[in-house]
Coordinates of C-alpha atoms in Angstrom, one line a residue:
M1 CA 1.4 -7.0 44.2
S2 CA 4.0 -9.0 46.1
L3 CA 6.7 -11.0 44.1
S4 CA 4.7 -14.3 44.9
E5 CA 1.8 -13.0 43.7
R6 CA 3.0 -11.9 40.5
R7 CA 4.4 -15.5 40.0
F8 CA 1.2 -16.9 40.8
A9 CA -0.6 -14.6 38.3
F10 CA 1.8 -15.4 35.5
A11 CA 1.4 -19.2 36.0
D12 CA -2.2 -18.8 36.0
L13 CA -2.0 -16.9 32.9
I14 CA 0.3 -19.7 31.1
A15 CA -2.0 -22.4 32.3
E16 CA -5.1 -20.6 31.1
L17 CA -3.4 -20.2 27.6
R18 CA -2.7 -23.8 27.6
R19 CA -6.4 -24.7 28.5
R20 CA -7.8 -22.5 25.8
H21 CA -5.4 -23.6 23.1
V22 CA -4.1 -20.1 22.4
V23 CA -0.3 -21.4 21.8
R24 CA -1.5 -24.0 19.4
F25 CA -3.3 -21.3 17.6
A26 CA -0.4 -18.9 17.4
I27 CA 2.2 -21.9 16.1
G28 CA -0.5 -22.6 13.3
Y29 CA -1.3 -18.9 12.6
C30 CA 2.8 -18.5 11.9
A31 CA 3.0 -21.5 9.9
V32 CA 0.3 -20.3 7.7
A33 CA 1.5 -17.0 7.3
F34 CA 4.9 -18.2 6.6
V35 CA 3.4 -20.0 3.5
L36 CA 1.3 -17.2 2.3
L37 CA 4.1 -14.8 2.5
Q38 CA 6.4 -17.3 0.5
L39 CA 3.6 -17.6 -2.2
G40 CA 2.9 -13.9 -2.4
E41 CA 6.6 -13.3 -2.9
I42 CA 6.3 -15.7 -6.0
V43 CA 2.9 -14.9 -7.1
L44 CA 2.3 -11.0 -6.8
P45 CA 5.0 -9.6 -9.1
A46 CA 3.5 -11.7 -12.0
F47 CA 0.4 -9.4 -11.6
G48 CA 2.2 -6.2 -11.2
M49 CA 2.0 -6.0 -7.3
G50 CA 5.3 -6.7 -6.5
E51 CA 6.7 -4.6 -3.6
W52 CA 3.4 -2.8 -2.7
G53 CA 1.3 -5.9 -2.9
L54 CA 3.8 -7.8 -0.5
R55 CA 3.8 -4.8 1.6
V56 CA 0.0 -5.0 2.1
L57 CA 0.0 -8.7 2.6
V58 CA 2.9 -8.5 5.4
I59 CA 0.6 -5.6 7.1
V60 CA -2.5 -7.8 7.1
V61 CA -0.9 -10.8 8.4
V62 CA 1.0 -9.0 11.1
L63 CA -2.2 -6.8 12.4
G64 CA -4.3 -9.9 12.0
F65 CA -2.2 -11.7 14.4
P66 CA -3.6 -10.0 17.8
P67 CA -7.2 -10.4 17.1
G68 CA -6.7 -13.7 16.1
V69 CA -5.3 -14.6 19.3
A70 CA -8.1 -12.7 21.1
L71 CA -10.6 -15.0 19.2
A72 CA -8.6 -18.0 20.1
W73 CA -9.1 -17.2 23.8
V74 CA -12.7 -16.6 23.7
Y75 CA -13.9 -19.2 21.4
E76 CA -12.7 -23.0 20.6
R77 CA -13.5 -25.4 18.0
T78 CA -15.3 -28.7 18.8
R79 CA -17.2 -31.6 16.9
E80 CA -20.3 -29.2 17.4
G81 CA -18.6 -26.3 15.8
I82 CA -17.3 -23.4 17.1
R83 CA -18.4 -22.2 20.8
R84 CA -17.5 -19.9 23.5
T85 CA -14.6 -21.3 25.7
P86 CA -16.2 -21.8 29.3
D87 CA -14.3 -20.0 32.2
S88 CA -12.5 -22.0 34.5
P89 CA -13.5 -21.6 38.2
A90 CA -10.4 -22.4 39.5
Q91 CA -9.1 -19.2 37.6
G92 CA -9.6 -15.7 38.7
V93 CA -9.9 -12.6 36.5
L94 CA -6.3 -11.7 36.7
P95 CA -5.2 -13.9 33.9
R96 CA -8.0 -12.5 31.6
V97 CA -7.2 -9.0 32.2
A98 CA -3.3 -9.6 31.9
F99 CA -4.0 -11.3 28.6
F100 CA -6.3 -8.4 27.1
V101 CA -3.7 -5.8 28.2
L102 CA -1.0 -7.8 26.7
T103 CA -3.1 -8.2 23.3
I104 CA -4.2 -4.7 23.1
G105 CA -0.3 -3.6 23.9
I106 CA 1.0 -5.7 21.1
A107 CA -1.7 -4.6 18.5
G108 CA -1.0 -1.0 19.4
G109 CA 2.6 -1.4 19.3
L110 CA 2.8 -3.1 15.8
A111 CA 0.3 -0.3 14.6
G112 CA 2.4 2.8 15.7
W113 CA 5.6 0.9 14.3
L114 CA 3.8 0.3 11.0
S115 CA 2.6 4.0 11.1
S116 CA 6.1 5.2 11.8
R117 CA 7.5 3.3 8.8
G118 CA 4.9 5.0 6.6
A119 CA 2.7 2.0 5.9
F120 CA -0.7 3.5 6.2
T121 CA 0.3 6.8 4.3
P122 CA -0.7 6.8 0.8
G123 CA 2.4 7.2 -1.3
S124 CA 4.7 7.0 1.6
R125 CA 7.4 5.4 -0.8
Q126 CA 7.6 8.9 -2.1
E127 CA 10.6 11.1 -0.7
A128 CA 11.1 15.0 -0.7
I129 CA 12.9 15.2 -4.2
A130 CA 13.8 18.8 -5.6
L131 CA 12.5 19.3 -8.9
E132 CA 14.9 20.1 -11.8
A133 CA 14.2 22.8 -14.2
Y134 CA 13.2 21.5 -17.6
D135 CA 15.2 22.4 -20.7
P136 CA 13.6 21.3 -24.0
G137 CA 16.9 21.4 -25.5
D138 CA 18.0 18.6 -23.2
P139 CA 18.2 15.2 -24.9
I140 CA 15.9 12.3 -23.7
T141 CA 18.0 9.1 -23.7
S142 CA 15.8 6.8 -21.6
I143 CA 12.0 6.6 -21.3
A144 CA 9.6 4.2 -19.3
V145 CA 5.9 3.3 -20.6
L146 CA 3.7 3.0 -17.2
P147 CA 0.8 0.9 -16.8
L148 CA -2.3 2.5 -18.3
E149 CA -5.3 3.1 -16.5
D150 CA -8.3 1.2 -17.6
F151 CA -11.6 3.1 -17.7
S152 CA -13.7 0.7 -19.9
R153 CA -16.8 -0.6 -18.2
D154 CA -16.1 -4.3 -19.1
A155 CA -13.0 -5.7 -17.0
S156 CA -12.6 -8.2 -19.8
E157 CA -10.8 -5.4 -21.9
A158 CA -7.8 -5.5 -19.7
Y159 CA -5.9 -7.3 -22.3
F160 CA -6.3 -4.7 -24.7
V161 CA -5.0 -2.0 -22.3
A162 CA -2.1 -4.0 -21.5
G163 CA -1.4 -4.8 -25.3
L164 CA -1.1 -1.2 -25.8
Q165 CA 1.3 -0.7 -23.1
E166 CA 3.4 -3.5 -24.4
E167 CA 3.3 -2.3 -28.1
L168 CA 4.5 1.3 -27.0
T169 CA 7.1 -0.2 -25.1
S170 CA 8.1 -2.6 -28.1
S171 CA 7.8 0.0 -30.7
L172 CA 9.9 2.6 -28.9
S173 CA 12.8 -0.1 -28.3
R174 CA 13.4 0.0 -31.8
L175 CA 14.9 3.4 -31.4
E176 CA 18.7 2.7 -31.0
W177 CA 19.5 5.7 -29.2
L178 CA 16.9 5.4 -26.7
R179 CA 16.8 3.0 -23.5
V180 CA 13.3 1.8 -22.9
A181 CA 12.5 0.2 -19.4
S182 CA 11.1 -3.0 -19.8
R183 CA 7.3 -3.6 -19.0
T184 CA 8.4 -6.2 -16.3
S185 CA 10.1 -3.3 -14.4
T186 CA 7.2 -0.8 -14.7
M187 CA 4.5 -3.0 -13.7
Q188 CA 5.3 -2.3 -10.4
Y189 CA 3.7 1.1 -10.6
Q190 CA 0.3 -0.3 -11.6
G191 CA -2.2 1.9 -9.7
T192 CA 0.7 3.7 -7.9
T193 CA 0.6 7.3 -6.4
S194 CA 4.4 7.9 -6.6
S195 CA 5.3 11.2 -8.3
A196 CA 7.0 11.4 -11.8
P197 CA 10.5 12.4 -10.0
V198 CA 10.3 9.6 -7.8
I199 CA 9.5 7.1 -10.7
G200 CA 12.1 8.5 -12.7
R201 CA 14.8 8.3 -10.3
E202 CA 13.7 4.4 -9.3
L203 CA 13.9 3.3 -12.9
G204 CA 16.8 5.3 -13.8
V205 CA 14.7 7.2 -16.7
D206 CA 14.6 10.8 -18.2
A207 CA 10.9 10.5 -19.4
L208 CA 7.9 8.6 -18.7
V209 CA 4.6 7.8 -20.7
E210 CA 1.3 7.4 -18.8
G211 CA -2.2 7.6 -19.6
S212 CA -5.7 5.9 -19.7
V213 CA -7.7 4.0 -22.3
T214 CA -11.6 3.6 -22.5
R215 CA -13.3 1.2 -24.6
A216 CA -16.5 0.8 -25.5
G217 CA -17.8 -1.8 -28.3
D218 CA -16.0 -0.7 -31.3
Q219 CA -15.1 2.8 -30.0
V220 CA -11.9 3.7 -28.1
R221 CA -10.4 6.7 -26.5
I222 CA -6.5 6.9 -25.6
T223 CA -5.4 9.6 -23.8
L224 CA -1.4 9.7 -23.1
Q225 CA 0.9 12.1 -21.5
L226 CA 4.6 12.5 -22.3
I227 CA 6.3 13.6 -19.2
H228 CA 9.8 15.0 -18.3
A229 CA 10.5 13.0 -15.0
A230 CA 13.0 15.2 -13.1
S231 CA 10.8 18.2 -13.5
D232 CA 7.5 16.6 -13.4
S233 CA 6.6 18.7 -16.5
H234 CA 4.6 17.7 -19.3
I235 CA 6.1 17.6 -22.8
Q236 CA 3.1 16.7 -24.9
T237 CA -0.6 15.3 -24.5
F238 CA -2.2 12.9 -26.9
R239 CA -5.7 12.0 -27.3
F240 CA -6.8 9.6 -29.9
D241 CA -10.7 8.6 -30.6
R242 CA -11.1 5.9 -33.0
E243 CA -13.0 3.1 -34.2
M244 CA -11.5 -0.6 -33.3
T245 CA -11.1 -1.5 -37.1
D246 CA -7.5 -2.3 -37.1
V247 CA -6.1 -2.6 -33.5
L248 CA -2.5 -3.1 -34.8
A249 CA -2.6 -0.1 -37.1
L250 CA -4.0 1.9 -34.1
Q251 CA -1.1 0.8 -31.8
S252 CA 1.6 1.6 -34.6
E253 CA -0.2 5.3 -35.2
V254 CA -0.2 5.9 -31.3
A255 CA 3.5 4.7 -30.9
M256 CA 4.7 7.1 -33.9
A257 CA 2.7 10.1 -32.3
V258 CA 4.6 9.4 -29.2
A259 CA 8.0 8.7 -30.7
S260 CA 7.9 12.1 -32.8
E261 CA 7.3 14.2 -29.7
I262 CA 10.5 12.7 -27.9
P263 CA 13.0 15.8 -27.5
G264 CA 15.9 14.9 -30.1
M265 CA 13.4 13.0 -32.5
L266 CA 13.4 15.9 -34.9
E267 CA 17.0 15.2 -35.8
R268 CA 16.1 11.7 -36.7
P269 CA 12.7 11.6 -38.8
Q270 CA 14.0 8.5 -40.7
E271 CA 13.5 6.5 -37.4
V272 CA 10.0 7.4 -37.0
A273 CA 9.3 4.7 -39.7
L274 CA 11.1 2.1 -37.6
V275 CA 8.6 2.8 -34.7
A276 CA 5.3 2.7 -37.0
A277 CA 6.9 -0.4 -38.8
G278 CA 4.0 -3.0 -39.2
G279 CA 3.3 -6.2 -41.0
P280 CA 0.6 -7.2 -43.6
S281 CA -3.0 -6.4 -42.9
V282 CA -4.7 -9.0 -40.5
D283 CA -8.3 -9.9 -40.0
P284 CA -9.7 -7.9 -37.3
A285 CA -10.9 -11.4 -35.4
A286 CA -7.5 -12.4 -35.8
Q287 CA -6.2 -9.5 -34.2
E288 CA -8.5 -9.7 -31.2
A289 CA -7.4 -13.3 -30.3
Y290 CA -3.8 -12.4 -30.8
L291 CA -3.9 -9.5 -28.3
R292 CA -5.9 -11.7 -25.8
G293 CA -3.2 -14.6 -26.3
R294 CA -0.4 -12.1 -25.8
Y295 CA -2.0 -11.0 -22.4
Q296 CA -2.2 -14.6 -21.3
F297 CA 1.4 -15.2 -22.3
R298 CA 3.0 -12.4 -20.2
L299 CA 1.1 -13.5 -17.2
D300 CA 4.0 -16.1 -17.0
T301 CA 2.0 -19.0 -15.5
P302 CA 1.4 -22.5 -17.0
E303 CA -2.2 -21.7 -17.3
G304 CA -1.4 -18.6 -19.2
Y305 CA 0.8 -20.3 -21.4
R306 CA -1.8 -22.7 -22.2
R307 CA -4.6 -20.3 -22.8
A308 CA -2.0 -18.2 -25.0
V309 CA -1.7 -21.1 -27.0
E310 CA -5.4 -21.7 -27.7
Y311 CA -5.9 -18.0 -28.7
F312 CA -2.8 -18.0 -30.9
Q313 CA -4.5 -20.8 -32.6
E314 CA -7.7 -19.0 -32.8
A315 CA -5.9 -16.0 -34.5
L316 CA -4.4 -18.6 -36.8
R317 CA -7.6 -20.1 -37.8
S318 CA -9.2 -16.6 -38.7
D319 CA -5.9 -15.6 -40.6
S320 CA -3.4 -18.5 -41.3
G321 CA -0.9 -16.0 -42.5
F322 CA -0.7 -13.9 -39.3
A323 CA 3.1 -14.1 -38.4
R324 CA 2.9 -12.7 -35.2
A325 CA 0.3 -15.2 -33.9
L326 CA 2.6 -17.9 -35.3
A327 CA 5.4 -16.8 -33.7
G328 CA 3.5 -16.1 -30.3
L329 CA 2.2 -19.8 -30.7
A330 CA 5.9 -21.2 -30.8
G331 CA 7.0 -19.1 -27.8
A332 CA 3.9 -20.1 -25.8
R333 CA 4.2 -23.8 -26.8
F334 CA 7.9 -23.8 -25.9
L335 CA 7.2 -22.2 -22.3
A336 CA 4.3 -24.2 -21.4
D337 CA 6.3 -27.3 -21.5
I338 CA 9.4 -26.2 -19.3
E339 CA 7.6 -26.2 -15.8
D340 CA 9.6 -29.4 -14.9
G341 CA 12.9 -28.3 -16.1
F342 CA 13.0 -30.3 -19.1
L343 CA 11.6 -30.1 -22.5
D344 CA 9.4 -32.6 -24.6
A345 CA 11.2 -33.0 -27.9
G346 CA 8.0 -33.4 -29.9
E347 CA 6.5 -30.1 -28.6
V348 CA 9.8 -28.3 -29.1
G349 CA 10.1 -29.6 -32.7
R350 CA 6.5 -28.1 -33.4
A351 CA 7.3 -25.0 -31.7
S352 CA 10.6 -24.2 -33.6
E353 CA 8.9 -25.2 -36.9
E354 CA 6.1 -22.8 -36.2
A355 CA 8.7 -20.1 -35.5
T356 CA 10.5 -20.9 -38.6
R357 CA 7.2 -20.6 -40.7
A358 CA 6.4 -17.2 -38.9
L359 CA 9.6 -15.7 -40.3
A360 CA 9.2 -17.1 -43.7
L361 CA 5.6 -15.5 -43.7
D362 CA 6.8 -12.1 -42.6
P363 CA 10.6 -11.7 -42.5
G364 CA 10.1 -8.0 -41.2
S365 CA 8.4 -9.6 -38.1
D366 CA 10.3 -9.0 -34.9
E367 CA 8.4 -11.2 -32.9
A368 CA 9.2 -14.1 -35.4
R369 CA 12.9 -13.1 -35.9
E370 CA 13.4 -13.1 -32.0
V371 CA 11.7 -16.4 -31.6
V372 CA 13.8 -18.1 -34.3
E373 CA 16.9 -16.5 -32.8
F374 CA 16.1 -18.0 -29.6
F375 CA 15.6 -21.6 -30.9
E376 CA 18.5 -21.5 -33.3
R377 CA 20.8 -20.2 -30.2
N378 CA 19.5 -23.2 -28.1
L379 CA 18.7 -26.1 -30.1
P380 CA 20.2 -28.5 -32.7
V381 CA 19.2 -26.9 -36.2
G382 CA 19.3 -27.9 -39.6
A383 CA 18.4 -25.6 -42.7
P384 CA 15.7 -23.4 -41.6
A385 CA 13.2 -24.3 -44.4
E386 CA 13.6 -27.9 -42.9
G387 CA 12.7 -27.0 -39.5
F388 CA 14.6 -27.9 -36.5
A389 CA 16.3 -31.5 -36.4
I390 CA 14.7 -32.6 -33.2
P391 CA 13.0 -36.1 -33.0
A392 CA 9.4 -36.3 -32.4
P393 CA 7.9 -38.8 -30.0
A394 CA 7.2 -42.1 -31.2
E395 CA 3.4 -41.4 -30.8
P396 CA 1.5 -38.3 -29.6
G397 CA 1.9 -38.1 -25.7
A398 CA 5.1 -40.2 -25.6
G399 CA 6.9 -37.3 -23.9
T400 CA 10.4 -37.9 -25.0
R401 CA 12.6 -36.0 -23.1
G402 CA 15.6 -34.0 -24.8
V403 CA 16.8 -30.6 -23.7
S404 CA 17.5 -29.8 -20.2
L405 CA 16.4 -26.2 -19.2
A406 CA 20.0 -25.7 -17.8
E407 CA 21.3 -26.0 -21.0
L408 CA 19.5 -23.0 -22.2
D409 CA 21.5 -20.1 -23.4
T410 CA 20.3 -16.8 -22.0
A411 CA 23.1 -14.7 -23.4
W412 CA 21.2 -13.2 -26.2
V413 CA 19.4 -10.4 -24.4
M414 CA 18.6 -8.3 -27.6
A415 CA 14.8 -8.8 -27.5
T416 CA 12.5 -5.7 -27.8
T417 CA 9.1 -7.5 -28.2
G418 CA 6.8 -8.8 -25.8
I419 CA 7.1 -12.1 -27.1
G420 CA 10.8 -12.1 -27.0
R421 CA 11.2 -10.6 -23.7
G422 CA 8.7 -13.2 -22.4
L423 CA 10.9 -15.8 -23.4
E424 CA 14.1 -14.3 -22.0
D425 CA 12.2 -13.3 -18.9
A426 CA 10.8 -16.9 -18.1
V427 CA 13.9 -18.8 -19.0
S428 CA 15.8 -16.7 -17.0
R429 CA 13.9 -16.9 -13.8
R430 CA 13.7 -20.6 -14.2
I431 CA 17.5 -20.8 -14.8
L432 CA 17.9 -19.2 -11.2
Q433 CA 15.8 -21.6 -9.8
S434 CA 17.4 -24.8 -11.4
A435 CA 21.0 -23.9 -11.9
R436 CA 22.0 -22.8 -8.7
T437 CA 25.5 -24.2 -9.1
D438 CA 26.2 -22.1 -12.0
A439 CA 27.6 -18.8 -11.1
G440 CA 28.4 -17.7 -14.5
R441 CA 24.6 -17.9 -15.4
Q442 CA 23.3 -16.1 -12.4
V443 CA 25.8 -13.3 -12.7
F444 CA 24.6 -12.8 -16.2
V445 CA 20.9 -12.8 -15.0
A446 CA 21.8 -10.4 -12.4
R447 CA 23.2 -7.9 -15.3
R448 CA 20.0 -8.3 -17.1
L449 CA 17.8 -7.5 -13.9
A450 CA 19.9 -4.4 -13.5
G451 CA 19.7 -3.6 -17.3
D452 CA 16.0 -3.7 -16.7
G453 CA 16.1 -1.1 -13.8
R454 CA 15.6 -3.7 -11.1
I455 CA 18.9 -3.0 -9.4
D456 CA 17.5 -4.3 -6.0
S457 CA 16.4 -7.9 -7.3
A458 CA 19.9 -7.9 -9.3
I459 CA 21.7 -7.3 -5.8
E460 CA 19.5 -9.8 -4.1
V461 CA 20.7 -12.4 -6.7
L462 CA 24.4 -11.8 -6.2
E463 CA 24.1 -11.6 -2.5
T464 CA 22.4 -15.1 -2.5
L465 CA 24.8 -16.5 -5.0
L466 CA 27.8 -15.3 -2.8
I467 CA 26.4 -17.2 0.3
D468 CA 26.9 -20.4 -1.6
H469 CA 30.0 -19.5 -3.6
P470 CA 31.9 -16.7 -2.0
N471 CA 35.0 -17.7 -4.5
A472 CA 32.7 -16.5 -7.5
S473 CA 34.9 -13.5 -8.4
P474 CA 32.5 -12.3 -11.2
A475 CA 29.9 -12.0 -8.4
W476 CA 32.2 -9.8 -6.4
E477 CA 32.9 -7.6 -9.3
T478 CA 29.5 -7.3 -10.6
L479 CA 28.2 -6.6 -7.1
A480 CA 30.7 -3.7 -6.6
R481 CA 30.0 -2.2 -9.9
M482 CA 26.3 -2.2 -9.5
H483 CA 26.4 -0.1 -6.2
A484 CA 28.7 2.2 -7.8
S485 CA 26.5 2.7 -10.9
A486 CA 23.7 3.4 -8.6
G487 CA 25.9 6.0 -6.9
D488 CA 26.4 4.3 -3.6
V489 CA 30.3 4.2 -3.7
A490 CA 30.2 3.5 0.2
E491 CA 28.8 0.2 -0.4
A492 CA 30.9 -0.6 -3.4
V493 CA 34.0 -0.2 -1.4
A494 CA 32.5 -2.3 1.5
T495 CA 31.8 -4.8 -1.0
M496 CA 35.5 -4.9 -2.1
R497 CA 36.7 -5.0 1.5
R498 CA 34.3 -8.0 2.2
W499 CA 35.8 -9.4 -0.8
N500 CA 39.2 -9.1 0.2
A501 CA 38.6 -10.6 3.7
Y502 CA 37.9 -13.9 2.1
G503 CA 41.3 -14.0 0.6
W504 CA 40.6 -15.6 -2.7
P505 CA 43.3 -15.2 -5.5
D506 CA 41.4 -12.5 -7.5
A507 CA 40.4 -10.3 -4.7
P508 CA 42.0 -7.0 -4.4
D509 CA 44.8 -6.8 -1.6
A510 CA 43.9 -4.6 1.3
E511 CA 46.5 -1.9 0.4
A512 CA 44.0 -1.7 -2.8
V513 CA 41.3 -1.3 -1.1
D514 CA 42.7 1.2 1.1
E515 CA 43.5 3.2 -1.9
L516 CA 39.9 2.6 -3.2
E517 CA 38.7 4.2 0.1
Q518 CA 41.2 7.2 -0.3
A519 CA 39.9 7.6 -4.2
V520 CA 36.3 7.6 -3.1
A521 CA 36.8 10.0 -0.3
A522 CA 38.6 12.3 -2.7
G523 CA 36.5 12.0 -5.7
G524 CA 33.1 10.2 -4.9
T525 CA 31.8 8.1 -7.8
T526 CA 34.7 9.5 -10.3
G527 CA 37.2 8.1 -7.6
Y528 CA 35.8 4.9 -7.5
W529 CA 35.8 4.5 -11.3
S530 CA 39.2 6.0 -12.0
W531 CA 40.7 3.3 -9.6
Q532 CA 38.6 0.5 -11.2
L533 CA 40.0 1.8 -14.5
D534 CA 43.8 1.9 -13.0
R535 CA 43.2 -1.8 -11.7
L536 CA 41.8 -3.1 -15.0
N537 CA 44.6 -1.6 -17.0
T538 CA 47.2 -3.1 -14.6
I539 CA 45.7 -6.5 -14.7
R540 CA 45.7 -6.2 -18.6
A541 CA 49.5 -5.3 -18.4
E542 CA 50.0 -8.3 -16.5
G543 CA 48.8 -10.6 -19.4
R544 CA 45.6 -11.4 -17.7
R545 CA 42.5 -11.2 -19.9
V546 CA 40.1 -8.3 -19.3
A547 CA 36.9 -7.6 -21.2
P548 CA 37.1 -4.4 -23.2
T549 CA 33.5 -3.5 -22.2
S550 CA 34.9 -3.4 -18.5
I551 CA 37.4 -0.9 -19.5
A552 CA 34.9 0.9 -21.7
E553 CA 32.5 1.3 -18.8
A554 CA 35.2 2.4 -16.3
S555 CA 36.4 4.8 -19.0
L556 CA 32.9 6.1 -19.4
W557 CA 32.3 6.8 -15.7
S558 CA 35.7 8.3 -15.3
G559 CA 34.9 11.2 -17.7
D560 CA 36.6 9.7 -21.0
G561 CA 33.9 9.0 -23.5
E562 CA 36.1 8.7 -26.4
G563 CA 38.2 6.3 -24.7
A564 CA 35.2 4.3 -24.0
L565 CA 34.0 4.3 -27.6
D566 CA 37.5 2.9 -28.7
Q567 CA 37.3 0.0 -26.1
L568 CA 33.9 -0.8 -27.4
R569 CA 35.2 -1.2 -31.0
E570 CA 37.8 -3.5 -29.7
A571 CA 35.0 -5.4 -28.1
L572 CA 33.3 -5.7 -31.5
E573 CA 36.6 -6.9 -32.8
T574 CA 36.7 -9.6 -30.0
S575 CA 32.9 -10.3 -29.9
D576 CA 32.6 -9.6 -26.4
P577 CA 29.2 -11.0 -25.3
R578 CA 28.7 -8.0 -22.9
L579 CA 28.0 -5.8 -26.0
M580 CA 24.8 -7.4 -25.7
M581 CA 23.9 -5.4 -22.8
L582 CA 24.3 -1.9 -24.6
R583 CA 20.6 -1.7 -25.4
T584 CA 19.4 -2.0 -21.9
D585 CA 22.1 -1.2 -19.3
P586 CA 21.6 2.4 -18.0
A587 CA 25.5 2.5 -17.6
W588 CA 25.8 3.6 -21.2
D589 CA 22.9 6.3 -21.0
A590 CA 25.9 8.9 -21.3
L591 CA 26.8 7.9 -24.8
R592 CA 23.1 7.4 -26.2
G593 CA 22.6 10.0 -28.9
D594 CA 26.3 9.9 -30.1
P595 CA 26.2 8.5 -33.6
A596 CA 29.2 6.5 -33.1
F597 CA 27.6 4.6 -30.1
G598 CA 24.6 4.0 -32.2
E599 CA 26.7 2.5 -35.0
I600 CA 28.5 0.1 -32.4
V601 CA 25.1 -0.9 -31.1
R602 CA 24.0 -1.9 -34.6
E603 CA 26.9 -3.8 -35.3
A604 CA 26.5 -5.7 -32.0
R605 CA 23.0 -6.7 -32.9
A606 CA 24.1 -7.7 -36.4
R607 CA 26.8 -10.0 -34.9
F608 CA 24.9 -11.5 -31.9
A609 CA 21.6 -11.6 -32.9
R610 CA 21.9 -13.3 -36.2
P611 CA 20.8 -17.0 -36.2
E612 CA 23.5 -18.3 -38.2
R613 CA 26.3 -17.4 -35.6
A614 CA 24.6 -20.3 -33.3
R615 CA 25.0 -22.8 -35.8
G616 CA 28.6 -22.7 -35.1
G617 CA 28.3 -22.9 -31.5
R618 CA 27.3 -20.7 -28.6
E619 CA 29.0 -17.6 -27.9
P620 CA 31.4 -17.5 -25.1
R621 CA 30.2 -16.5 -21.7
P622 CA 30.9 -12.9 -20.6
D623 CA 34.1 -12.3 -19.1
P624 CA 33.6 -11.2 -15.4
R625 CA 36.3 -8.2 -15.7

């Protein structure tokens, strides 16, 4: 074919594409695909389908484009409906051949590329990981409770299965020497085919709890396995066949059985009682409604919160003294009202009063305590017995607006229950959306995400923050540390060099970054932290403030555990807010099991989690260094 013929054929193809409205379809398809992907990124994680769900959506959208274009070529929409597009007598067969060859080529190319990336291979996220030998004498200092499989015939029983996972997570979190991955971070493994070593590495935990639940009427069978992640070895298997007469008692029994088999638990028999700690006996109907309400609460949607309020109210109608349901009602009522970024003073007043009554009903209720702590940190308060001093609307539905969402304090980070963690998570996400200019809050939220094992999400938050605020020193510091803690010291060095390139006053100079690069080349991760320790000590010697927890972290990773404990004790004396991260941050795993560290954790909780501290004002924001 001559050059003039090829030009003529191409012109014919373009003209035919226009006549058949293929270009218009392609533009519309891309617009709709963009909206779907944006919605998927927001909605899918709420249903435990974060990474893999978005991945499937991308594959469907990409592979759906070529067939869609082909159909747009053949058919058109008219007032009479969809009909076949008539061929143009002025056009030859060449444009059609060229179009279909091009379409098949694009589809085949996309399919080949996705296949090469492992998109169609089950469990393709897994990598070849060498199994480690399992030594029963090795301590377990971190654990994750994976989503349980639901083998019940009735899909409406999903609330019970989700509630058992949440209760296991909450109960094990009472052990101060054990770091427990949050339910939010484990939901990505719903229906996963990833192996235990892969999951353990991604979550940064030593052990996993997995299993299944089958419920039929009043009978339930629960089968669980406690697995050492790195070796993929079974530590213990549990099986429970029970009647559903007391769901909450059953959940406590299961949690106690699992906790008692965790290596190292034999040396702490008194802590088993903490795991199994329960409240007063509760009416079975109230328990059912409470579990359904808690399930709706954790969906983290406006409709979910409204349904949760209804279920918690139903539980209280069956048992007016059910403190956990009353605490759940307070939390759900609060979150149902924050969708527009402001809080209705009347609703907040009712919610805070309900939380106070819940704690009075059951002073040992963790849910009630955590909800009260949240309200007392964030809202004007009077004496607990009198409720919270927030004016109610002049009449029902008046909607007085009193408290801005951006004013809320997320620096408590001490919750272990599903209701408490739900409050933390929901408010933190909304603050990220509404307080974009507050670098300090975003850095703290990033630390929370990292503490939950969501390092990638934490890094994404910081990178986004630095686009708008490249002068935010805390963000640079935290980003470099996250890379180093994850073992990627090369990226940590690159982050420090990027920071230096901006030339902000707090940034390390070029000579310091060169020294860091040399330290990493010689000592890897230890070299990075040794350099960081020297840098922080130099800054402190110059009279500038450095958080003791930052020096403690660098000391620990440099191999000086005793020095780290000394710095943490100093942090207690100065009420360093970053102490609140000790329970959840994997950076401190090397100290878990040390009685001295456990005592520091208990003291930190006593100082920061007690409501009476909040009445004197909020704690200072964490120092970046």
